[in-house]
Amino acid sequence: MEGDLAMAKIPEDKMRAMIFEILNMERKNLRSKAKTDQRMSEEIQKLIITYSKMRF
Amino acid sequence: MKFKSIRMKNFMRYKGENTIEFSCDRKKNVTVVLGDNTVGKTTIAQAFRFGLYGAISTDRRKSEDDYLLLNNDVLAMMDANSRADVLVEIVATDEEKTYTIMRQIYYTRAFPQMIAREASKKVTLHISENDGANADIEVDANKVEEVVNELFPKDLSHYFLFDGERWNDVTIGGVRENIKDSVHILTGLSSYQKAMWHLKDMGSNSVIRKFKGKISGNGNMYDNLEAEREQMERSIEKCQEDIKVIDINLQNCDRKIRELEQQLEENRQTEEMQKKYKNLCTVRRSQAEHAQAEYRMLVNDFSDKAYMLLAKPMIKASLEMVKSVAGERRDIPHMHQDSIDYILRTGHCICGTKILPDSPEFECLIEQRNYLPPADIGSLLGEFERTAKRWNNRSGEAKSDFLQDAEKADASVRQYEDTCNEIALLERQMDERIDFGEIRRRIRQYRDESQRFSNQKGELQGRIEALKRQIEKTESDMRAQEAVSEENKKWRERVELAEAVYERMNHDFAEKEQKIFAELNQQIQSNFSRMFNAKDKRIELDKNYNIQMLYQTENGYREEKNLSEGEKIARNFAFIVTIMEYSRKRKAQNVGKDDVASDTLPIVLDGPFSKLGDENIKLIAKVLPEVSEQVIIFMLRKDWEYTGLDEFVGAYYSIDKDADKAYASVRKTGGVE
């Protein structure tokens, strides 16, 4: 989060919420293996794009 | 996580269907299944292992093929054309979902022999949501083992599916558990690891790599740098693949080393016997030589002196007789008539005087000749007396010498025979076929291989780090060549956000891992003291979560590796209770917080207290319902009262088996409906 970032600094609560969502997605998938690694990567990409669209 | 039920069909000792519904009550969280010896308590524990992992727990001397999963009575009723199935279905549930794991094997019979042949088998895992919000899902058959491992980590199964007869073992089937990964699963850290893998570590399909691929640049320079980066990323992926192979090889080496070390450990007594045997053989050889030498000495001594000793009475009588018949005599020692005849014949005395016939010298010699043997025995008797005196002197100590020599010879023969008997006893007791030198040689060989693989892995890891630094530099160059556009700006922001998330997760993971390790270590010591009242001992987890027992010495606490069976039980009990308690506490603390959830495990105990004293049984038994969400115990009817657990029991079951029948059945006898 430090350094010369092109994006605006993400607030702590948003960062925590995003990590929480990712971890829950991972936990859910670890307990069902419904999605492949590639699919999980795509899901996380979507989530990060959604968060990056928010104006902080 | 709790077990709701287990359904067994034709499984080992159980013919037909038998179902046990476990108590999921929060307070009365204990289910007890009581039975007498050899009625089938362990079979239910085996059903759990088979249901979850598709394999039963085998005795060290037997392989899985030595066990028949199909009930014998069912097999006996089959003919060449019939089929019969074994089925185990386990239903487990947590706050959100219910998991139904079912394994089924169909058998045919090699009629008329009593041999069952596996015809087909299947495994299914259905997941349903407790609130029925979404449709049930069936897990892909290839992924069932992975999901089951996530729900009930196999490497912890030795602890939560606990076999009281064998739980002093440190391995399951010779493979030491990877406890660290299992603890990561229980504490939710495996989600962090997986997320970091998807964000960055998985390479070309990772989130960050995909975002970076969307950024476009100006001209050939950018394209060249991008191609260069791709090539380096491929090299990293190749190195990672190689590391995976090396890791498998390392695990195999490690497994082999542990198996061989276990073999040494299990046969330590045989090795000591073999060493003793070898030493005794050397001792026996030298004792045999010694006994022979002693015997030779006796024989020599006897040959040398016995005749003198034996002749003693005869000599005495002879001397007396000589004295009586020839008391006065001329005794010219060592002379004989032949000596005089010789001098007369030569005509010269030995002093040089000429001896002429009729000379006084001649006459003198003729006179002396009359006193010499054989005409006169005076000289011979003199000889005899001198010899008799010499013999008497020499044989004075002979008798005691003979006795002493004989005692020495006897003693050395007895020593030799004792050693022979000891050797014969060892030969009956020990297994002389085990070649310990060969085992040690193989351990050294696997250690060398392991070292070689570790070096290779280190080199590859070094190469990956170098490539990563190179990629960073290339990306920095690429950034300078990036096209200035809104689209690029957008993707750059996303890359940076994903990288920030990755860094944060990496940091949180390390922090949590350290915290969990420290807390677990503190708690395991406290549980150990609470349950076993041990004052001079401590237990501790090392970095890989191996449990060490430390003894107090003058120089502080030192690890003790040669533990008694009781100590191993204490150590393992303290470990599993700590894991249970810790995960349960974490789960309670995390409810409603934005942190990933921890999981808990039920504990299934088969004959848990069979090797513990009454005092420890009570101490441990009362801890179990507190630390675990659910306790399932199979034990001997007669031992139950010592546990004092009745107030926590939600379901009682009994195993029935008629003496004339080869199969058992389970019956509910009480508890919450």
XYZ file of C-alpha atoms in Angstrom:
729
model
C 0.000 0.000 0.000
C 2.989 2.240 0.182
C 4.934 3.885 -2.620
C 4.051 5.545 -5.845
C 0.585 4.177 -6.527
C -1.496 5.179 -9.483
C -4.647 4.486 -7.532
C -5.984 6.393 -4.625
C -5.108 4.844 -1.247
C -7.762 2.303 -0.318
C -9.331 2.857 3.092
C -8.564 0.251 5.750
C -12.186 -0.893 6.133
C -12.506 -1.473 2.400
C -9.245 -3.403 2.309
C -10.384 -5.598 5.200
C -13.781 -6.171 3.590
C -12.137 -7.173 0.301
C -9.728 -9.601 2.004
C -12.591 -11.043 4.029
C -14.592 -11.658 0.850
C -11.632 -13.314 -0.870
C -10.885 -15.527 2.125
C -14.495 -16.618 2.394
C -14.581 -17.451 -1.306
C -11.431 -19.500 -0.835
C -12.746 -21.269 2.265
C -15.984 -22.110 0.534
C -14.128 -23.518 -2.429
C -11.671 -25.452 -0.284
C -14.702 -27.169 1.237
C -16.383 -28.003 -2.070
C -13.744 -27.787 -4.824
C -16.560 -26.550 -7.048
C -14.235 -24.158 -8.897
C -10.888 -24.710 -10.566
C -7.844 -22.547 -9.787
C -8.362 -20.625 -13.015
C -12.003 -19.995 -12.172
C -11.083 -18.820 -8.684
C -8.540 -16.442 -10.184
C -11.296 -15.039 -12.422
C -13.640 -14.622 -9.436
C -10.980 -12.716 -7.510
C -10.238 -10.583 -10.600
C -13.919 -9.622 -10.752
C -13.955 -8.761 -7.055
C -10.842 -6.573 -7.311
C -12.224 -4.792 -10.401
C -15.431 -4.061 -8.470
C -13.484 -2.600 -5.544
C -11.193 -0.613 -7.817
C -14.211 1.021 -9.450
C -15.285 2.435 -6.098
C -14.151 5.973 -5.647
C -12.468 6.204 -2.246
C -18.062 -29.786 12.711
C -20.055 -32.663 14.140
C -20.926 -36.135 12.955
C -24.682 -36.614 12.663
C -24.703 -40.293 11.818
C -22.839 -43.239 10.427
C -24.542 -45.962 8.428
C -22.757 -49.248 7.823
C -23.899 -52.002 5.517
C -22.203 -55.413 5.588
C -19.109 -53.693 6.919
C -16.702 -56.179 8.467
C -18.388 -57.522 11.638
C -21.737 -55.862 10.884
C -24.208 -57.749 8.710
C -26.995 -55.819 7.023
C -27.552 -52.168 7.900
C -26.587 -50.589 11.207
C -26.937 -46.889 11.887
C -25.695 -44.820 14.796
C -27.061 -41.305 15.270
C -24.677 -39.202 17.279
C -25.666 -36.635 19.837
C -25.286 -33.131 18.408
C -26.612 -31.527 21.580
C -24.452 -28.603 22.747
C -24.291 -29.681 26.385
C -24.833 -33.414 26.189
C -22.296 -33.733 23.420
C -21.060 -37.254 24.184
C -22.222 -40.409 22.386
C -21.064 -43.639 23.926
C -21.088 -47.064 22.301
C -20.501 -49.817 24.842
C -19.598 -53.406 24.133
C -17.662 -56.335 25.469
C -14.280 -57.417 24.226
C -14.002 -58.343 20.523
C -17.646 -57.610 19.647
C -16.887 -54.903 17.080
C -16.123 -51.565 18.752
C -12.978 -51.056 16.721
C -14.900 -51.978 13.561
C -17.015 -48.831 13.970
C -13.837 -46.772 14.327
C -12.607 -48.483 11.155
C -15.873 -47.533 9.446
C -15.100 -43.858 10.162
C -11.641 -44.224 8.663
C -12.976 -46.073 5.640
C -15.869 -43.639 5.166
C -13.656 -40.564 5.326
C -10.450 -41.728 3.683
C -11.293 -44.975 1.891
C -8.766 -46.964 3.896
C -8.853 -48.715 7.205
C -6.180 -48.578 9.839
C -4.012 -51.656 9.579
C -1.872 -53.490 12.019
C 1.807 -52.824 11.320
C 2.442 -56.437 10.365
C -0.545 -56.642 8.023
C -1.488 -54.906 4.803
C -4.930 -53.678 3.882
C -5.368 -56.728 1.643
C -5.268 -58.889 4.765
C -8.540 -57.351 5.880
C -11.872 -58.201 4.292
C -14.313 -55.320 4.365
C -17.271 -57.521 3.356
C -18.981 -59.288 6.238
C -17.948 -62.948 6.359
C -21.485 -64.207 6.852
C -22.635 -62.346 3.747
C -19.710 -63.752 1.775
C -20.560 -67.296 2.901
C -24.110 -66.897 1.557
C -22.916 -65.778 -1.901
C -22.554 -68.025 -4.915
C -20.483 -67.502 -8.068
C -23.138 -65.293 -9.675
C -24.150 -63.073 -6.798
C -22.882 -59.659 -5.790
C -22.920 -57.971 -2.421
C -21.960 -54.483 -1.357
C -20.233 -52.863 1.568
C -21.352 -49.340 2.282
C -20.408 -46.690 4.795
C -22.186 -43.369 4.835
C -21.113 -40.592 7.156
C -23.209 -37.464 7.630
C -21.433 -34.463 9.140
C -22.637 -30.944 9.709
C -21.413 -27.487 10.646
C -23.343 -24.260 11.161
C -23.902 -23.759 7.436
C -23.858 -27.071 5.631
C -24.410 -30.780 5.833
C -21.924 -33.127 4.186
C -22.871 -36.681 3.233
C -19.899 -38.861 2.342
C -20.719 -42.306 0.983
C -18.349 -45.081 -0.019
C -19.570 -48.295 -1.523
C -17.710 -51.361 -2.797
C -19.374 -54.196 -4.722
C -17.903 -57.673 -4.344
C -18.217 -60.999 -6.169
C -17.126 -64.312 -4.715
C -14.418 -66.587 -6.143
C -16.728 -69.552 -5.502
C -16.295 -72.063 -3.857
C -13.423 -70.370 -2.051
C -14.194 -67.858 0.665
C -12.507 -65.110 -1.289
C -14.210 -61.808 -2.136
C -13.182 -59.961 -5.270
C -13.743 -56.235 -5.620
C -15.989 -55.644 -8.655
C -16.525 -51.896 -8.490
C -16.458 -49.052 -6.038
C -17.647 -45.498 -5.784
C -17.433 -42.499 -3.543
C -19.808 -39.543 -3.419
C -19.969 -36.338 -1.420
C -23.159 -34.299 -1.312
C -23.231 -30.870 0.240
C -26.506 -29.279 1.239
C -27.115 -25.944 2.886
C -28.749 -26.165 6.294
C -31.174 -23.353 5.527
C -32.012 -24.894 2.150
C -31.181 -21.585 0.428
C -29.371 -23.135 -2.504
C -29.618 -26.462 -4.250
C -27.484 -29.371 -3.064
C -24.224 -29.907 -4.857
C -22.411 -33.132 -5.610
C -18.653 -32.790 -5.457
C -16.717 -34.018 -8.480
C -15.619 -37.617 -7.705
C -11.959 -36.663 -8.337
C -12.162 -33.872 -5.802
C -13.864 -35.768 -2.977
C -10.616 -36.693 -1.212
C -9.413 -33.072 -1.312
C -12.667 -31.744 0.126
C -12.801 -34.428 2.814
C -9.230 -33.512 3.713
C -10.287 -29.902 4.068
C -13.182 -30.881 6.340
C -11.360 -33.594 8.317
C -7.599 -33.194 7.717
C -6.250 -36.679 7.180
C -2.975 -35.814 8.846
C -4.877 -35.106 12.051
C -7.016 -38.230 11.749
C -4.606 -40.168 13.902
C -5.583 -37.810 16.702
C -9.292 -37.146 16.241
C -10.024 -40.740 15.157
C -8.136 -42.032 18.086
C -7.238 -45.662 18.619
C -6.388 -46.172 22.292
C -4.447 -49.337 21.604
C -2.114 -47.755 19.145
C -2.012 -44.081 19.676
C 1.477 -44.048 21.081
C 2.558 -44.527 17.452
C 3.842 -41.417 15.773
C 2.924 -42.513 12.297
C -0.048 -43.767 10.360
C 0.954 -46.492 7.962
C 4.552 -45.398 8.367
C 3.851 -41.839 7.226
C 4.349 -39.065 9.687
C 1.562 -36.526 9.581
C 2.048 -33.088 8.191
C 0.504 -31.482 11.250
C 1.434 -27.961 10.235
C -0.770 -27.959 7.128
C -3.604 -29.549 9.091
C -3.413 -26.852 11.745
C -3.487 -24.286 8.940
C -6.708 -25.868 7.680
C -8.333 -25.855 11.112
C -7.343 -22.286 11.889
C -8.364 -20.936 8.481
C -4.796 -20.157 7.358
C -5.141 -22.489 4.375
C -7.563 -19.924 2.873
C -4.804 -17.300 3.057
C -2.364 -19.629 1.329
C -4.845 -20.456 -1.408
C -5.778 -16.786 -1.922
C -2.116 -15.789 -2.288
C -1.679 -18.623 -4.765
C -4.539 -17.300 -6.899
C -3.481 -13.678 -6.579
C 0.140 -14.081 -7.608
C 1.914 -17.369 -6.937
C 0.162 -19.541 -9.521
C 1.905 -17.786 -12.392
C 0.410 -16.959 -15.794
C -3.218 -17.476 -14.697
C -2.853 -15.494 -11.483
C -4.914 -12.359 -10.880
C -1.936 -10.005 -10.983
C -0.485 -11.570 -14.118
C -3.847 -11.394 -15.904
C -4.233 -7.701 -14.999
C -0.711 -6.930 -16.177
C -1.455 -8.650 -19.466
C -4.175 -6.071 -20.156
C -1.740 -3.174 -20.108
C -0.536 -2.225 -23.573
C 2.632 -0.438 -24.585
C 4.161 1.653 -27.344
C 6.174 0.029 -30.111
C 8.500 -2.916 -30.472
C 10.472 -2.177 -27.334
C 7.428 -2.820 -25.158
C 6.550 -5.969 -27.101
C 10.099 -7.289 -26.680
C 10.070 -6.615 -22.952
C 6.676 -8.283 -22.651
C 7.968 -11.359 -24.505
C 11.004 -11.376 -22.245
C 8.793 -11.253 -19.165
C 6.626 -14.084 -20.464
C 9.683 -16.205 -21.045
C 10.929 -15.564 -17.522
C 7.509 -16.371 -16.105
C 7.515 -19.641 -18.007
C 10.955 -20.384 -16.578
C 9.603 -19.736 -13.074
C 6.655 -22.065 -13.722
C 9.075 -24.713 -14.956
C 11.198 -24.295 -11.819
C 8.050 -24.570 -9.680
C 7.079 -27.800 -11.459
C 10.581 -29.153 -10.849
C 10.315 -28.187 -7.175
C 7.017 -30.074 -6.940
C 8.740 -33.215 -8.242
C 11.652 -32.646 -5.844
C 9.196 -32.204 -2.966
C 7.620 -35.565 -3.794
C 11.080 -37.141 -3.850
C 11.965 -35.447 -0.581
C 8.750 -36.720 0.997
C 9.524 -40.221 -0.250
C 13.045 -40.062 1.177
C 11.677 -38.716 4.424
C 9.063 -41.468 4.545
C 11.660 -44.133 3.844
C 14.005 -42.746 6.502
C 11.180 -42.700 9.036
C 10.118 -46.233 8.102
C 13.668 -47.490 8.531
C 14.141 -45.561 11.749
C 10.863 -46.981 12.970
C 12.140 -50.445 12.059
C 15.290 -49.783 14.095
C 13.199 -48.448 16.961
C 10.806 -51.400 16.923
C 13.646 -53.914 16.730
C 15.964 -52.193 19.132
C 15.795 -55.189 21.455
C 16.654 -57.547 18.579
C 19.588 -55.340 17.632
C 20.857 -55.415 21.188
C 20.419 -59.178 21.231
C 22.309 -59.470 17.944
C 25.153 -57.373 19.363
C 25.205 -59.492 22.498
C 25.119 -62.629 20.341
C 28.106 -61.444 18.334
C 30.055 -60.613 21.485
C 29.137 -63.927 23.051
C 30.368 -65.802 19.971
C 33.739 -64.068 20.316
C 33.767 -64.809 24.042
C 32.826 -68.439 23.351
C 35.732 -68.800 20.911
C 38.267 -67.486 23.399
C 36.700 -69.557 26.194
C 37.009 -72.690 24.039
C 40.708 -71.934 23.438
C 41.227 -71.240 27.110
C 39.499 -74.476 28.165
C 41.616 -76.453 25.716
C 44.790 -74.823 27.034
C 43.799 -75.601 30.622
C 43.058 -79.194 29.661
C 46.387 -79.506 27.872
C 48.163 -78.205 30.951
C 46.402 -80.792 33.111
C 47.311 -83.599 30.726
C 50.941 -82.449 30.485
C 51.262 -82.101 34.213
C 49.693 -85.502 34.707
C 51.913 -87.122 32.104
C 54.917 -85.497 33.737
C 54.299 -86.355 37.373
C 51.522 -88.889 37.797
C 53.804 -91.940 37.524
C 56.002 -90.588 40.323
C 53.000 -90.004 42.503
C 51.456 -93.358 41.742
C 54.800 -95.147 42.359
C 55.261 -93.530 45.769
C 53.968 -96.454 47.936
C 55.929 -98.937 45.837
C 59.124 -96.886 46.101
C 58.728 -96.618 49.820
C 58.359 -100.406 50.151
C 61.230 -101.029 47.712
C 63.620 -98.762 49.606
C 62.769 -100.499 52.841
C 63.402 -103.826 51.183
C 66.734 -102.633 49.699
C 67.746 -101.379 53.088
C 66.916 -104.715 54.705
C 68.696 -106.922 52.145
C 71.581 -104.731 51.005
C 72.268 -102.348 53.802
C 76.070 -102.530 53.488
C 77.357 -102.431 49.944
C 79.899 -100.879 47.713
C 78.316 -98.364 45.514
C 80.315 -97.044 42.627
C 77.881 -94.615 41.054
C 77.172 -94.825 37.373
C 79.646 -97.617 36.638
C 79.113 -101.000 34.981
C 81.387 -104.077 34.313
C 81.244 -103.130 30.634
C 83.051 -99.873 31.514
C 86.018 -101.839 33.038
C 85.972 -104.302 30.124
C 86.249 -101.387 27.706
C 89.288 -99.926 29.498
C 90.962 -103.328 29.621
C 90.322 -103.841 25.926
C 91.805 -100.500 24.935
C 94.830 -101.024 27.244
C 94.602 -97.413 28.514
C 92.892 -95.966 31.544
C 90.906 -92.794 31.022
C 93.737 -91.005 32.938
C 96.211 -92.193 30.271
C 97.979 -94.901 32.295
C 98.826 -97.982 30.247
C 97.027 -101.088 31.451
C 99.138 -104.106 30.854
C 97.932 -107.610 31.746
C 99.063 -108.747 35.174
C 100.156 -105.237 36.104
C 98.961 -103.871 39.479
C 96.640 -101.485 37.597
C 95.170 -104.431 35.691
C 94.651 -106.390 38.911
C 93.051 -103.407 40.635
C 90.571 -102.987 37.825
C 89.719 -106.700 37.839
C 88.982 -106.412 41.542
C 86.782 -103.337 41.108
C 84.981 -105.170 38.331
C 83.651 -107.650 40.845
C 81.752 -104.895 42.600
C 80.003 -103.653 39.529
C 76.745 -104.732 37.953
C 75.647 -107.106 36.732
C 77.973 -109.132 39.050
C 77.151 -106.753 41.917
C 73.895 -104.624 42.105
C 75.238 -102.229 44.745
C 75.631 -99.447 42.179
C 72.181 -100.060 40.718
C 70.612 -99.888 44.137
C 72.412 -96.628 44.700
C 70.960 -95.365 41.415
C 67.542 -96.564 42.483
C 67.763 -94.787 45.822
C 68.812 -91.539 44.201
C 66.012 -91.724 41.647
C 63.485 -92.600 44.353
C 64.586 -89.539 46.316
C 64.253 -87.340 43.235
C 60.772 -88.690 42.468
C 59.675 -88.152 46.028
C 60.799 -84.545 45.875
C 59.145 -83.854 42.545
C 55.837 -85.549 43.323
C 55.428 -83.858 46.714
C 53.051 -81.142 45.330
C 51.775 -83.162 42.374
C 48.427 -84.119 43.881
C 47.452 -80.568 44.747
C 48.787 -79.389 41.365
C 46.608 -81.954 39.582
C 43.546 -80.896 41.562
C 44.238 -77.249 40.868
C 44.741 -77.893 37.159
C 41.586 -79.997 37.020
C 39.559 -77.280 38.785
C 40.837 -74.688 36.352
C 39.996 -76.916 33.390
C 36.525 -77.636 34.821
C 35.864 -73.937 35.497
C 36.837 -72.915 31.994
C 34.660 -75.693 30.497
C 31.744 -74.529 32.680
C 32.220 -70.933 31.500
C 32.274 -72.169 27.920
C 29.078 -74.198 28.449
C 27.314 -71.258 30.144
C 28.134 -69.100 27.143
C 26.895 -71.849 24.790
C 23.595 -71.974 26.699
C 23.259 -68.194 26.587
C 23.908 -68.236 22.848
C 21.321 -71.007 22.332
C 18.750 -68.978 24.311
C 19.461 -65.864 22.229
C 19.165 -67.897 19.028
C 15.672 -68.943 20.103
C 14.641 -65.406 21.142
C 16.047 -63.168 18.446
C 15.419 -62.732 14.770
C 18.871 -63.116 13.273
C 17.650 -62.371 9.749
C 17.299 -58.619 10.325
C 20.407 -56.963 8.959
C 20.781 -53.772 10.974
C 23.959 -52.783 9.176
C 22.003 -52.826 5.917
C 19.182 -50.760 7.454
C 21.655 -48.141 8.653
C 23.345 -48.120 5.254
C 19.982 -47.470 3.595
C 19.187 -44.663 6.043
C 22.516 -43.034 5.151
C 21.744 -43.505 1.465
C 18.302 -41.864 1.783
C 19.793 -39.025 3.846
C 22.372 -38.414 1.132
C 19.639 -38.429 -1.501
C 17.510 -36.117 0.597
C 20.458 -33.738 0.925
C 20.986 -33.837 -2.821
C 17.306 -33.048 -3.487
C 17.372 -30.239 -0.909
C 20.379 -28.726 -2.663
C 18.613 -28.949 -6.023
C 15.522 -27.348 -4.507
C 17.628 -24.580 -3.018
C 19.224 -23.905 -6.403
C 15.810 -23.753 -8.093
C 14.431 -21.455 -5.402
C 17.445 -19.228 -5.889
C 16.847 -19.213 -9.627
C 13.169 -18.290 -9.095
C 14.155 -15.369 -6.853
C 16.664 -14.163 -9.455
C 14.025 -14.420 -12.203
C 11.522 -12.529 -10.057
C 14.016 -9.703 -9.568
C 14.672 -9.738 -13.296
C 10.918 -9.569 -13.974
C 10.591 -6.595 -11.611
C 13.313 -4.813 -13.550
C 11.714 -5.707 -16.892
C 8.333 -4.507 -15.645
C 9.876 -1.270 -14.522
C 11.295 -0.872 -18.059
C 7.887 -1.795 -19.495
C 6.206 0.778 -17.350
C 8.325 3.459 -18.956
C 7.097 2.230 -22.341
C 3.439 1.991 -21.375
C 1.027 3.841 -23.604
C -0.511 6.772 -21.817
C -4.196 5.943 -21.961
C -7.199 5.795 -19.659
C -7.435 2.063 -20.232
C -3.843 1.459 -19.106
C -4.325 3.705 -16.081
C -7.341 1.629 -15.067
C -5.461 -1.699 -15.335
C -2.437 -0.265 -13.568
C -4.696 0.686 -10.630
C -6.078 -2.837 -10.532
C -2.600 -4.359 -10.583
C -1.571 -2.158 -7.697
C -4.700 -2.981 -5.728
C -4.191 -6.728 -6.265
C -0.530 -6.375 -5.245
C -1.537 -4.462 -2.131
C -4.025 -7.196 -1.222
C -1.336 -9.833 -1.773
C 1.196 -7.998 0.396
C -1.353 -7.474 3.124
C -2.375 -11.136 3.106
C 1.255 -12.218 3.168
C 1.869 -10.013 6.172
C -1.328 -11.125 7.974
C -0.570 -14.781 7.262
C 2.906 -14.564 8.796
C 1.581 -12.656 11.789
C -1.308 -15.043 12.405
C 0.858 -18.109 11.915
C 3.287 -16.834 14.520
C 0.490 -15.910 16.931
C -1.275 -19.263 16.536
C 1.986 -21.128 17.053
C 2.788 -19.190 20.224
C -0.732 -19.576 21.636
C -0.877 -23.286 20.843
C 2.486 -23.817 22.500
C 1.340 -22.042 25.626
C -1.926 -23.947 25.743
C -0.443 -27.391 25.097
C 1.803 -26.973 28.134
C -1.100 -25.877 30.279
C -3.252 -28.836 29.151
C -0.396 -31.245 29.696
C 0.045 -30.044 33.282
C -3.713 -30.050 33.870
C -4.250 -33.602 32.640
C -1.098 -35.360 33.726
C 0.065 -33.415 36.757
C 3.662 -33.602 35.477
C 6.092 -31.412 37.406
C 9.486 -32.190 35.923
C 8.321 -32.438 32.304
C 7.131 -30.017 29.656
C 5.883 -30.490 26.141
C 6.477 -28.123 23.294
C 5.783 -27.862 19.584
C 8.702 -27.315 17.250
C 8.373 -25.182 14.108
C 6.898 -28.087 12.156
C 4.452 -28.818 14.971
C 6.271 -31.968 16.027
C 5.544 -32.535 19.690
C 8.593 -32.722 21.896
C 8.747 -33.814 25.500
C 11.286 -31.957 27.609
C 12.767 -33.078 30.898
C 14.142 -30.807 33.561
C 17.904 -31.196 33.944
C 20.593 -29.213 35.728
C 21.127 -27.271 32.513
C 17.459 -26.438 31.960
C 14.908 -28.405 29.950
C 16.223 -30.979 27.450
C 14.324 -32.973 24.852
C 13.864 -36.661 25.652
C 13.333 -38.885 22.632
C 13.088 -42.298 24.256
C 9.646 -41.972 25.752
C 7.709 -44.598 27.624
C 4.355 -45.672 26.219
C 2.545 -43.712 28.938
C 4.507 -40.575 28.092
C 3.698 -40.890 24.399
C 0.001 -41.224 25.254
C 0.173 -38.183 27.538
C 1.958 -36.156 24.874
C -0.538 -37.041 22.128
C -3.592 -36.549 24.341
C -2.349 -33.099 25.352
C -1.802 -32.248 21.688
C -5.239 -33.206 20.407
C -7.033 -31.645 23.379
C -5.117 -28.430 22.694
C -5.973 -28.430 19.005
C -9.651 -29.062 19.814
C -9.816 -26.423 22.498
C -7.899 -23.845 20.492
C -9.980 -24.222 17.340
C -13.171 -24.098 19.384
C -12.073 -20.912 21.152
C -10.984 -19.285 17.902
C -14.287 -20.153 16.323
C -16.186 -18.544 19.209
C -13.971 -15.427 19.072
C -14.313 -14.998 15.305
C -18.119 -15.142 15.170
C -19.325 -11.868 13.643
C -15.783 -10.638 12.961
C -14.384 -10.031 9.520
C -11.793 -12.758 9.778
C -11.861 -16.129 8.123
C -13.644 -18.790 10.166
C -11.839 -21.490 12.107
C -13.075 -25.047 12.021
C -13.513 -27.517 14.805
C -13.350 -31.270 14.828
C -15.319 -33.895 16.682
C -13.259 -36.513 18.476
C -13.863 -40.227 17.997
C -12.172 -42.397 20.609
C -11.790 -46.149 20.368
C -10.801 -47.684 23.712
C -9.190 -44.416 24.741
C -8.400 -45.249 28.304
C -7.225 -48.823 27.988
C -3.634 -47.923 28.768
C -4.241 -45.238 31.378
C -4.561 -45.447 35.157
C -7.902 -44.704 36.910
C -6.722 -41.261 38.070
C -5.720 -40.154 34.572
C -8.937 -41.565 33.081
C -11.017 -39.197 35.215
C -8.757 -36.215 34.605
C -8.818 -36.693 30.850
C -12.426 -37.805 30.479
C -13.823 -34.683 32.084
C -11.712 -32.463 29.808
C -13.010 -34.007 26.585
C -16.642 -32.732 26.518
C -15.352 -29.251 27.409
C -12.749 -28.952 24.691
C -14.462 -30.752 21.863
C -17.734 -29.903 20.192
C -18.606 -33.556 20.060
C -17.175 -36.696 21.670
C -17.857 -40.207 20.387
C -16.490 -43.035 22.508
C -16.375 -46.786 21.936
C -15.361 -48.590 25.063
C -15.677 -51.627 27.279
C -18.893 -51.727 29.287
C -16.976 -52.514 32.473
C -14.685 -49.440 32.154
C -17.424 -46.889 31.567
C -18.206 -46.083 35.200
C -14.632 -44.809 35.785
C -15.048 -42.010 33.267
C -17.739 -40.120 35.226
C -19.093 -38.845 31.900
C -22.793 -39.772 32.287
C -23.909 -36.164 32.766
C -22.533 -35.277 29.302
C -23.990 -38.237 27.397
C -26.645 -37.485 24.795
C -26.866 -40.973 23.282
C -26.076 -44.446 24.545
C -25.598 -47.388 22.188
C -24.815 -51.011 22.855
C -23.174 -53.562 20.586
C -24.937 -56.943 20.680
C -23.473 -60.166 19.469
C -24.857 -63.643 20.033
C -22.184 -66.181 20.850
C -23.344 -68.506 18.071
C -23.375 -65.773 15.410
C -20.439 -64.354 13.511
C -21.855 -60.853 13.227
C -22.794 -58.011 15.552
C -25.466 -55.296 15.603
C -25.786 -51.883 17.230
C -28.781 -50.893 19.341
C -29.696 -47.554 20.919
C -30.138 -47.959 24.649
C -30.748 -44.423 25.861
C -30.164 -40.696 25.575
C -31.785 -37.654 24.037
C -34.328 -38.457 21.324
